[in-house]
C-alpha positions as semicolon CSV with decimal commas, in nm:
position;residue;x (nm);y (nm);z (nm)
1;X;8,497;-0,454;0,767
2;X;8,666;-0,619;1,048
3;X;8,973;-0,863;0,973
4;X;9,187;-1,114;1,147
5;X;9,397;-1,383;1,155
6;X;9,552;-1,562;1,446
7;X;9,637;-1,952;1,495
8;X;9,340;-2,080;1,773
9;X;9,436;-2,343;2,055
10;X;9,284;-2,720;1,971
11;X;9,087;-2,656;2,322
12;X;8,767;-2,883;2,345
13;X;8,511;-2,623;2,207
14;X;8,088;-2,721;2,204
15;X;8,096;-3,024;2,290
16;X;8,441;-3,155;2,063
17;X;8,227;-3,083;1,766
18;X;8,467;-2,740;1,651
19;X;8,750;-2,945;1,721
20;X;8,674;-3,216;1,513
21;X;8,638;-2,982;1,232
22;X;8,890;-2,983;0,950
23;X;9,011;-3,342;1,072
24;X;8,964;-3,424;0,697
25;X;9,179;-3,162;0,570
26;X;8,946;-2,947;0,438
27;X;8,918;-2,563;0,576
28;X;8,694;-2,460;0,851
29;X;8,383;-2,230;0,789
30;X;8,233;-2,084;1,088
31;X;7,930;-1,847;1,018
32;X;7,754;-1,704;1,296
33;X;7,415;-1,570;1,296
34;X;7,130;-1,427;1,501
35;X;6,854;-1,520;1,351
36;X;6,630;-1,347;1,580
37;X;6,801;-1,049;1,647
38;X;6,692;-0,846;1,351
39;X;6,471;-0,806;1,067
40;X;6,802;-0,796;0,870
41;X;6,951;-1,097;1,043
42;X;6,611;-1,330;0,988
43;X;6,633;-1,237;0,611
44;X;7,000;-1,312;0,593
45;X;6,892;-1,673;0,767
46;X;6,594;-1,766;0,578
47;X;6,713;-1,663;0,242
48;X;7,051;-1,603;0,205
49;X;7,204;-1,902;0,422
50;X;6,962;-2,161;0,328
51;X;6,952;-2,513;0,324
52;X;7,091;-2,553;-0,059
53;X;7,317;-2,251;0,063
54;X;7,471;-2,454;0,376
55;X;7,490;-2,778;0,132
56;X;7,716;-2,625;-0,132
57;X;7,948;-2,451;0,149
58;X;8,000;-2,805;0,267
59;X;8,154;-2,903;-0,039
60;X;8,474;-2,724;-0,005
61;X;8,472;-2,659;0,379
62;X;8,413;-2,856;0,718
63;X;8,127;-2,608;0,748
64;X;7,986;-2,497;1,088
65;X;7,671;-2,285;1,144
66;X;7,634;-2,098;1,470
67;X;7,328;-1,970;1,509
68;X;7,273;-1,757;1,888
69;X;6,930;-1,693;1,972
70;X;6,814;-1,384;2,175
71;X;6,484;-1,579;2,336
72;X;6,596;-1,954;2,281
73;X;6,348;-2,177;2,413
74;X;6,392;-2,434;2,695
75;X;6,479;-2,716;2,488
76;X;6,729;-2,442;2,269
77;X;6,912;-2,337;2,564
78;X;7,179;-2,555;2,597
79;X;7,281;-2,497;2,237
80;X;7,237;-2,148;2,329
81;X;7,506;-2,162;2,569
82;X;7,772;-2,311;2,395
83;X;7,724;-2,097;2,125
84;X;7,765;-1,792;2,298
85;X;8,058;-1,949;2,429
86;X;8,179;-1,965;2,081
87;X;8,089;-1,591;1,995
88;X;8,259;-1,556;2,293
89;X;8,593;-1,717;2,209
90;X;8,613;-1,572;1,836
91;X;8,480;-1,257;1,925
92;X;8,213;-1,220;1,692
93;X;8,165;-0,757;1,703
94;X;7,853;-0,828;1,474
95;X;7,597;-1,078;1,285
96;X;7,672;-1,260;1,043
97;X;7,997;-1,301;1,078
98;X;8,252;-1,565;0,880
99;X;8,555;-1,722;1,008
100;X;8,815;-1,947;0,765
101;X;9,067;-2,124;0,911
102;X;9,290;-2,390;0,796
103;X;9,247;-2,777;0,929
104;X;9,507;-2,671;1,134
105;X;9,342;-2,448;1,304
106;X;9,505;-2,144;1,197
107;X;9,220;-1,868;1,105
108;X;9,342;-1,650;0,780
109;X;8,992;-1,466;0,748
110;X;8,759;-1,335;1,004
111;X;8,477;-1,100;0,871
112;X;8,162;-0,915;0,931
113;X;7,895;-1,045;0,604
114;X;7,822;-0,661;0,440
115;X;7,416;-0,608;0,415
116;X;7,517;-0,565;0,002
117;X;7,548;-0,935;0,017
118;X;7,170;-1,081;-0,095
119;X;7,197;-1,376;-0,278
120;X;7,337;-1,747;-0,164
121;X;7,588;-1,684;-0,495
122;X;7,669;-1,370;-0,349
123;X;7,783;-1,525;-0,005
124;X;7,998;-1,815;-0,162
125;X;8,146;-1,604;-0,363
126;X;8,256;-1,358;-0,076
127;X;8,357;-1,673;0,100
128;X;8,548;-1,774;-0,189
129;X;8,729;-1,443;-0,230
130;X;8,820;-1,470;0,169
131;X;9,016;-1,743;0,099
132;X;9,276;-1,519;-0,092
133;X;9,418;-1,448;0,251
134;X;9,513;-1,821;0,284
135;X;9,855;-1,885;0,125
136;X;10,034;-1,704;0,310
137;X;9,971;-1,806;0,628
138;X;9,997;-2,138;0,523
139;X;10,335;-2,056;0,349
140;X;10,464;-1,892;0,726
141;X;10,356;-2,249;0,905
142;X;10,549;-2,400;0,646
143;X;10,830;-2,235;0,726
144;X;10,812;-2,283;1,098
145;X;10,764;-2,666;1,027
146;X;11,085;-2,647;0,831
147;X;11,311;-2,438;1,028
148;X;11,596;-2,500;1,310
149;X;11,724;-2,301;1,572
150;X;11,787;-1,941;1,550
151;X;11,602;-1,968;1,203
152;X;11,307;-2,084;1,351
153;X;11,275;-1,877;1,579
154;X;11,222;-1,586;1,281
155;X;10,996;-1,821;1,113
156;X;10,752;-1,808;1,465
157;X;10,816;-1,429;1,449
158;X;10,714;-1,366;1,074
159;X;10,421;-1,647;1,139
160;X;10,278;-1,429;1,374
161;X;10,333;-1,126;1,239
162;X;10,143;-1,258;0,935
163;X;9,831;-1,409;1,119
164;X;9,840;-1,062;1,316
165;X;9,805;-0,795;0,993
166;X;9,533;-1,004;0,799
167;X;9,420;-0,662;0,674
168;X;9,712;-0,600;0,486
169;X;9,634;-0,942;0,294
């Protein structure tokens, strides 16, 4: 399982639609998928991150769904392209893959989606458990936000440290 955690720049991404995200407070959610890349990754698609699936995520999250097609079709491919610019900037190793990051922007949980995972229940709830990861990065922004001079400057230190070991979270 691949894990990581670093703060990400509020650089116009597809279009201003990423950046927008979390503007309400909530998380982020990015989940990228391939949908026709695989046998594997068209189940995962069609019945694992369904409709009802995408819907409940968007409860708790300002939910994103990246989807990056091998043969997208001529009307597809501008969406194609700014998605892969998107895999390209979070450097998605594998589909599906999950990133969490707070409405600031700072990402506490980056993840490959295990092939064990079969259900929509299964998914939120690995989603869910992700999100484990979050308090203290939070807690080392805090600090930053609170901090003067020399102090600070440890605060930015231990900040990064933290988003920079998210596997030992």
């Amino acid at each position: 399982m691949v894990s990581s955690c670093v703060s990400t720049s509020s650089a116009k991404r597809d279009g201003g639609k990423v950046q927008n995200y979390g503007k309400d407070g909530r998380d982020i959610l990015l989940i990228f998928t391939g949908s026709d890349w695989s046998q594997e990754a068209e189940e995962f698609s069609k019945n694992i991150l369904t409709e009802s699936c995408k819907t409940e995520l968007a409860k708790d999250y300002a939910a994103r769904f990246i989807d990056l097609l091998h043969n997208p079709t001529e009307s597809e491919r501008k969406t194609a392209q700014k998605n892969y610019l998107l895999f390209s900037e979070y450097a998605v190793p594998e589909v599906p893959f999950v990133v969490l990051q707070t409405a600031e922007r700072d990402m506490y949980a980056a993840t490959v989606i295990e092939a064990d995972i079969k259900t929509e229940a299964q998914l939120i709830e690995k989603i869910k458990a992700l999100t484990a990861q979050r308090t203290s990065v939070v807690e080392a922004r805090k600090r930053i936000n609170t901090a003067k001079g020399a102090e600070k400057a440890r605060a930015i230190d231990e900040f990064l440290n933290t988003v920079g070991n998210a596997e030992a979270h």
